[in-house]
Amino acid sequence: MSDTSHSTTNPCQLRESPVKKLLFPALPLLGSLLALLFNNIIPDSSLHPQVQHSYYNFLLYVLLALSAILYGISFFSKKLHSALSFKGPFLAGAAGVIILINLITAKFALLPVIFFPSYNNILAVFAEQTALLGKCIWYSFRLLLLGVFWGILSGFITGVCLGFSKHAFYWVNPYIKLIGPIPATAWIPLVLTTFPTPFGASVFIIALSVWFPVQLMTSSGIQNTSRVYFEVGRTLGAGTFFQVFRIAVPAALPNIFQGVFNGICAAFIALMTAEMFGAKYGIGWYISYQKAMMMYPGVYAGLILIALFCTLIISALFKVRAKVLNWQKGLIKW
């Protein structure tokens, strides 16, 4: 008796296939259209401050045009069609969340207006304070870059010494166990009185927050490297420099990148906190200033900048990691 179960076609799949091909890629377009309709049909509450232009409406028109163009191109690009089919439901859900927040805040003012501004008021901050926000981003980026550089460098050197040298591990590691777990931001009062400028103090705080996780993961990665590799290297005449940088460090690279990732996450916390104590500019300073002035649209604008700033830097880190550790591609995703 022949088995025909594998050749039987599921009727549900036939019904779902056209939906997936046509509706799923169109969901971002439908979400943008619904957000635009809700924003224009329902009037804004009079409790919200009026802005000069309808920035949120303009943004929705841009998103609508962009999603329409992508939907049209998806009929000619299988890769884009597949991406839109996969991301379509999520983007439609995100549009629903955006619509709901718009109704709660801008349209019906169900929450205190001073603490929960409308999208229009938040976007007005980006349009009207572009120069100041750009200056703050540059200041934070320079501060973060210097702090992360010195933190990674010092953490890498310390980690290599502790991981490769038993004497260094014996004499130095107990002090690191004592000092390392202390949050870097706890040193701010002491550091501000020690360093001549707030900028130098902020760089030190960020570097300190990066140093400990990089040092810890680097030394752990080297110590967990099989001793067989070092014995083979010594048998073949490899010196100390070769054993460190051609055996120990390459073997510990996954741990080192994990330490750098944890360090950068800690660096953002230290950056925001350090800028709130004595800095003249920066995203953290901007959020603190706007909060003190009770201008919460600026606070939300600063939080959006932080989210974008963090996402771009961490995404760039994972791109570098994927290139260096291409044999580990797919094990850790961002």
Short mmCIF file of C-alpha atoms in Angstrom, two decimals:
data_model
loop_
_atom_site.label_atom_id
_atom_site.label_comp_id
_atom_site.label_asym_id
_atom_site.label_seq_id
_atom_site.Cartn_x
_atom_site.Cartn_y
_atom_site.Cartn_z
CA MET A 1 0.00 0.00 0.00
CA SER A 2 1.60 3.23 -1.10
CA ASP A 3 2.01 6.13 1.33
CA THR A 4 0.61 9.34 -0.14
CA SER A 5 0.93 11.48 3.00
CA HIS A 6 4.03 13.30 1.71
CA SER A 7 2.42 14.21 -1.60
CA THR A 8 -0.77 15.54 -0.05
CA THR A 9 -0.96 19.31 -0.19
CA ASN A 10 -2.12 21.18 2.88
CA PRO A 11 -5.05 23.41 1.86
CA CYS A 12 -4.18 25.89 4.62
CA GLN A 13 -0.81 26.49 3.00
CA LEU A 14 -2.52 27.33 -0.29
CA ARG A 15 -4.72 29.87 1.44
CA GLU A 16 -1.85 31.42 3.42
CA SER A 17 0.59 31.70 0.56
CA PRO A 18 -1.09 34.66 -1.25
CA VAL A 19 -1.56 36.45 2.07
CA LYS A 20 2.10 36.11 2.91
CA LYS A 21 3.18 37.22 -0.54
CA LEU A 22 0.93 40.27 -0.77
CA LEU A 23 -0.17 41.31 2.72
CA PHE A 24 2.92 40.77 4.87
CA PRO A 25 5.23 43.02 2.79
CA ALA A 26 2.47 45.65 2.72
CA LEU A 27 2.06 45.77 6.52
CA PRO A 28 4.64 48.58 7.03
CA LEU A 29 2.80 50.61 4.38
CA LEU A 30 -0.57 49.97 6.05
CA GLY A 31 0.86 50.83 9.47
CA SER A 32 2.23 54.16 8.21
CA LEU A 33 -1.09 54.93 6.52
CA LEU A 34 -3.08 54.19 9.69
CA ALA A 35 -0.75 56.33 11.81
CA LEU A 36 -1.19 59.21 9.34
CA LEU A 37 -4.99 58.84 9.31
CA PHE A 38 -5.29 58.74 13.11
CA ASN A 39 -3.02 61.77 13.43
CA ASN A 40 -5.06 63.86 10.97
CA ILE A 41 -8.61 62.73 11.75
CA ILE A 42 -8.44 63.13 15.54
CA PRO A 43 -7.53 66.68 16.66
CA ASP A 44 -4.75 67.32 19.18
CA SER A 45 -5.59 68.22 22.76
CA SER A 46 -5.44 71.94 23.52
CA LEU A 47 -3.41 71.17 26.67
CA HIS A 48 -0.25 70.51 24.66
CA PRO A 49 1.90 73.52 23.64
CA GLN A 50 1.53 74.41 19.97
CA VAL A 51 4.56 74.20 17.69
CA GLN A 52 5.22 76.10 14.51
CA HIS A 53 5.10 73.13 12.13
CA SER A 54 3.55 69.66 12.12
CA TYR A 55 6.83 67.75 12.32
CA TYR A 56 5.17 64.45 13.18
CA ASN A 57 2.89 64.68 10.16
CA PHE A 58 5.89 65.37 7.92
CA LEU A 59 7.71 62.34 9.35
CA LEU A 60 4.69 60.12 8.70
CA TYR A 61 4.51 61.29 5.08
CA VAL A 62 8.20 60.42 4.67
CA LEU A 63 7.69 56.97 6.21
CA LEU A 64 4.62 56.40 4.06
CA ALA A 65 6.49 57.29 0.88
CA LEU A 66 9.49 55.18 1.87
CA SER A 67 7.37 52.12 2.72
CA ALA A 68 5.43 52.49 -0.56
CA ILE A 69 8.67 52.61 -2.55
CA LEU A 70 10.05 49.55 -0.75
CA TYR A 71 6.80 47.67 -1.28
CA GLY A 72 6.93 48.41 -5.00
CA ILE A 73 10.57 47.34 -5.28
CA SER A 74 9.83 44.11 -3.35
CA PHE A 75 7.97 42.74 -6.40
CA PHE A 76 11.27 42.81 -8.30
CA SER A 77 13.66 41.88 -5.47
CA LYS A 78 13.24 38.52 -3.76
CA LYS A 79 15.63 39.48 -0.97
CA LEU A 80 13.69 42.66 -0.14
CA HIS A 81 10.39 40.80 -0.44
CA SER A 82 11.59 38.17 2.02
CA ALA A 83 12.86 40.83 4.45
CA LEU A 84 9.56 42.75 4.33
CA SER A 85 7.56 39.55 4.77
CA PHE A 86 9.58 38.70 7.86
CA LYS A 87 9.67 42.18 9.41
CA GLY A 88 6.19 43.27 8.24
CA PRO A 89 4.18 42.00 11.24
CA PHE A 90 6.67 43.50 13.71
CA LEU A 91 6.67 46.89 11.94
CA ALA A 92 2.87 46.87 11.85
CA GLY A 93 2.84 46.12 15.58
CA ALA A 94 5.31 48.95 16.20
CA ALA A 95 3.00 51.27 14.23
CA GLY A 96 0.15 50.19 16.50
CA VAL A 97 2.19 51.06 19.60
CA ILE A 98 3.07 54.46 18.10
CA ILE A 99 -0.60 55.14 17.33
CA LEU A 100 -1.62 54.14 20.86
CA ILE A 101 0.97 56.44 22.47
CA ASN A 102 -0.13 59.27 20.17
CA LEU A 103 -3.74 58.80 21.26
CA ILE A 104 -2.84 58.71 24.96
CA THR A 105 -0.58 61.76 24.85
CA ALA A 106 -1.29 64.15 21.98
CA LYS A 107 -4.92 63.40 21.21
CA PHE A 108 -6.61 62.83 24.58
CA ALA A 109 -3.92 63.99 27.07
CA LEU A 110 -4.65 61.12 29.44
CA LEU A 111 -1.26 61.58 31.12
CA PRO A 112 0.26 64.76 32.63
CA VAL A 113 1.20 66.94 29.66
CA ILE A 114 4.36 68.35 31.23
CA PHE A 115 5.90 64.87 31.68
CA PHE A 116 4.46 63.18 28.58
CA PRO A 117 4.73 65.57 25.60
CA SER A 118 3.36 64.89 22.14
CA TYR A 119 5.44 63.60 19.24
CA ASN A 120 5.22 67.04 17.67
CA ASN A 121 6.82 68.71 20.68
CA ILE A 122 9.63 66.15 20.81
CA LEU A 123 10.38 66.40 17.08
CA ALA A 124 10.33 70.20 17.37
CA VAL A 125 13.36 69.92 19.66
CA PHE A 126 15.35 68.16 16.91
CA ALA A 127 14.31 70.77 14.33
CA GLU A 128 14.81 73.89 16.48
CA GLN A 129 17.88 72.89 18.51
CA THR A 130 19.88 71.10 15.82
CA ALA A 131 23.10 73.01 16.44
CA LEU A 132 23.06 72.44 20.20
CA LEU A 133 22.20 68.74 19.85
CA GLY A 134 24.95 68.30 17.26
CA LYS A 135 27.46 69.91 19.62
CA CYS A 136 26.33 67.66 22.46
CA ILE A 137 26.64 64.54 20.30
CA TRP A 138 30.17 65.49 19.24
CA TYR A 139 31.19 66.22 22.83
CA SER A 140 29.80 62.87 24.05
CA PHE A 141 31.36 60.98 21.15
CA ARG A 142 34.81 62.50 21.79
CA LEU A 143 34.52 61.78 25.50
CA LEU A 144 33.35 58.22 24.92
CA LEU A 145 36.02 57.54 22.29
CA LEU A 146 38.87 58.66 24.56
CA GLY A 147 37.52 56.84 27.60
CA VAL A 148 36.87 53.59 25.72
CA PHE A 149 40.28 53.72 24.03
CA TRP A 150 42.21 54.11 27.28
CA GLY A 151 39.95 51.62 29.05
CA ILE A 152 40.42 48.93 26.39
CA LEU A 153 44.17 49.55 26.18
CA SER A 154 44.75 49.43 29.94
CA GLY A 155 42.34 46.48 30.37
CA PHE A 156 44.04 44.53 27.57
CA ILE A 157 47.54 45.12 28.96
CA THR A 158 46.46 44.23 32.50
CA GLY A 159 44.57 41.16 31.30
CA VAL A 160 47.50 39.87 29.27
CA CYS A 161 49.88 40.31 32.20
CA LEU A 162 47.55 38.59 34.68
CA GLY A 163 46.58 35.82 32.27
CA PHE A 164 50.09 34.97 31.12
CA SER A 165 52.21 35.66 34.21
CA LYS A 166 51.59 33.69 37.41
CA HIS A 167 53.66 36.21 39.38
CA ALA A 168 51.60 39.16 38.16
CA PHE A 169 48.41 37.25 38.93
CA TYR A 170 49.64 36.46 42.45
CA TRP A 171 50.63 40.04 43.34
CA VAL A 172 48.09 42.17 41.42
CA ASN A 173 44.88 40.14 41.20
CA PRO A 174 43.87 40.55 44.89
CA TYR A 175 43.89 44.35 44.48
CA ILE A 176 41.82 44.10 41.28
CA LYS A 177 39.29 41.91 43.09
CA LEU A 178 39.00 44.67 45.69
CA ILE A 179 38.84 47.69 43.36
CA GLY A 180 37.31 46.30 40.17
CA PRO A 181 33.75 45.56 41.35
CA ILE A 182 33.30 49.10 42.69
CA PRO A 183 31.07 50.99 40.19
CA ALA A 184 33.08 53.57 38.29
CA THR A 185 30.49 56.24 39.01
CA ALA A 186 31.13 55.83 42.75
CA TRP A 187 34.56 57.43 42.21
CA ILE A 188 33.10 60.63 40.72
CA PRO A 189 33.31 62.81 43.90
CA LEU A 190 36.96 61.85 44.43
CA VAL A 191 37.94 62.07 40.76
CA LEU A 192 36.39 65.52 40.28
CA THR A 193 38.56 66.89 43.08
CA THR A 194 41.70 65.11 41.79
CA PHE A 195 41.67 65.95 38.08
CA PRO A 196 42.24 69.55 36.97
CA THR A 197 39.34 69.57 34.48
CA PRO A 198 35.90 67.89 34.42
CA PHE A 199 36.71 66.58 30.94
CA GLY A 200 39.77 64.66 32.16
CA ALA A 201 37.81 63.35 35.14
CA SER A 202 35.03 62.12 32.83
CA VAL A 203 37.54 60.35 30.55
CA PHE A 204 39.04 58.60 33.58
CA ILE A 205 35.62 57.48 34.88
CA ILE A 206 34.68 56.03 31.47
CA ALA A 207 38.08 54.35 31.10
CA LEU A 208 37.73 52.84 34.57
CA SER A 209 34.29 51.41 33.73
CA VAL A 210 35.71 49.77 30.57
CA TRP A 211 38.99 48.60 32.11
CA PHE A 212 37.61 46.03 34.57
CA PRO A 213 35.44 43.88 32.21
CA VAL A 214 38.11 43.95 29.47
CA GLN A 215 40.82 42.97 31.95
CA LEU A 216 38.69 40.24 33.48
CA MET A 217 37.66 38.61 30.20
CA THR A 218 41.14 38.94 28.66
CA SER A 219 42.89 37.26 31.60
CA SER A 220 40.17 34.57 31.79
CA GLY A 221 40.46 33.85 28.06
CA ILE A 222 44.25 33.47 28.25
CA GLN A 223 44.11 31.32 31.38
CA ASN A 224 41.52 29.03 29.77
CA THR A 225 43.71 28.48 26.70
CA SER A 226 44.96 24.90 26.56
CA ARG A 227 48.51 24.54 27.94
CA VAL A 228 49.26 22.18 25.05
CA TYR A 229 49.45 25.14 22.64
CA PHE A 230 52.10 26.86 24.75
CA GLU A 231 54.09 23.65 25.18
CA VAL A 232 54.09 23.05 21.44
CA GLY A 233 55.16 26.66 20.87
CA ARG A 234 58.06 26.36 23.32
CA THR A 235 59.10 23.06 21.74
CA LEU A 236 59.28 24.77 18.35
CA GLY A 237 61.37 27.58 19.80
CA ALA A 238 58.69 30.25 20.26
CA GLY A 239 59.64 33.11 22.56
CA THR A 240 57.48 34.93 25.07
CA PHE A 241 56.31 37.58 22.58
CA PHE A 242 55.23 34.90 20.08
CA GLN A 243 53.39 32.90 22.76
CA VAL A 244 51.51 35.97 23.95
CA PHE A 245 50.49 37.57 20.66
CA ARG A 246 50.36 34.53 18.35
CA ILE A 247 48.92 31.94 20.73
CA ALA A 248 47.35 33.46 23.86
CA VAL A 249 45.69 36.57 22.44
CA PRO A 250 44.16 34.93 19.31
CA ALA A 251 42.78 32.11 21.48
CA ALA A 252 41.28 34.65 23.90
CA LEU A 253 39.75 36.91 21.22
CA PRO A 254 36.13 35.73 21.82
CA ASN A 255 36.50 36.56 25.52
CA ILE A 256 38.19 39.87 24.72
CA PHE A 257 35.33 40.96 22.48
CA GLN A 258 32.84 39.97 25.15
CA GLY A 259 34.75 42.11 27.64
CA VAL A 260 34.80 45.03 25.20
CA PHE A 261 31.05 44.69 24.67
CA ASN A 262 30.37 44.68 28.42
CA GLY A 263 32.81 47.56 28.86
CA ILE A 264 31.12 49.72 26.23
CA CYS A 265 27.72 49.11 27.82
CA ALA A 266 29.18 50.19 31.17
CA ALA A 267 30.85 53.15 29.44
CA PHE A 268 27.49 54.57 28.35
CA ILE A 269 26.26 54.52 31.94
CA ALA A 270 29.45 56.20 33.13
CA LEU A 271 29.25 58.73 30.27
CA MET A 272 25.72 59.85 31.10
CA THR A 273 26.50 60.05 34.82
CA ALA A 274 29.83 61.85 34.38
CA GLU A 275 28.31 64.47 32.07
CA MET A 276 25.72 65.32 34.70
CA PHE A 277 28.51 66.40 37.08
CA GLY A 278 30.34 69.44 35.80
CA ALA A 279 30.31 68.91 32.02
CA LYS A 280 29.55 71.90 29.79
CA TYR A 281 28.04 69.90 26.92
CA GLY A 282 27.10 66.32 26.07
CA ILE A 283 23.93 64.28 25.84
CA GLY A 284 23.94 63.55 29.58
CA TRP A 285 24.42 67.25 30.34
CA TYR A 286 21.61 68.12 27.90
CA ILE A 287 19.15 65.70 29.55
CA SER A 288 20.04 66.99 33.01
CA TYR A 289 19.66 70.61 31.87
CA GLN A 290 16.30 70.00 30.19
CA LYS A 291 15.02 68.15 33.26
CA ALA A 292 16.08 71.00 35.55
CA MET A 293 14.22 73.45 33.31
CA MET A 294 11.13 71.16 33.28
CA MET A 295 11.38 70.91 29.48
CA TYR A 296 10.58 67.25 29.06
CA PRO A 297 10.38 67.24 25.24
CA GLY A 298 14.14 67.85 25.37
CA VAL A 299 14.56 64.99 27.85
CA TYR A 300 12.84 62.57 25.47
CA ALA A 301 14.87 63.92 22.55
CA GLY A 302 18.05 63.23 24.52
CA LEU A 303 16.90 59.68 25.33
CA ILE A 304 16.24 59.05 21.63
CA LEU A 305 19.74 60.28 20.81
CA ILE A 306 21.24 57.97 23.43
CA ALA A 307 19.34 54.98 21.98
CA LEU A 308 20.54 55.75 18.45
CA PHE A 309 24.08 56.50 19.66
CA CYS A 310 24.36 53.22 21.59
CA THR A 311 22.83 51.16 18.78
CA LEU A 312 25.20 52.52 16.14
CA ILE A 313 28.35 51.98 18.23
CA ILE A 314 27.44 48.48 19.39
CA SER A 315 26.37 47.51 15.85
CA ALA A 316 29.74 48.73 14.57
CA LEU A 317 31.47 46.65 17.26
CA PHE A 318 29.61 43.53 16.17
CA LYS A 319 30.54 44.21 12.53
CA VAL A 320 34.21 44.28 13.55
CA ARG A 321 33.73 41.13 15.61
CA ALA A 322 32.11 39.34 12.66
CA LYS A 323 35.13 40.20 10.49
CA VAL A 324 37.75 39.20 13.04
CA LEU A 325 35.94 36.10 14.33
CA ASN A 326 34.22 34.97 11.15
CA TRP A 327 34.44 31.36 12.34
CA GLN A 328 32.07 32.32 15.21
CA LYS A 329 29.55 34.03 12.95
CA GLY A 330 26.01 33.53 14.20
CA LEU A 331 26.92 32.44 17.74
CA ILE A 332 26.26 35.89 19.23
CA LYS A 333 23.68 38.09 17.51
CA TRP A 334 22.78 41.75 17.91
#
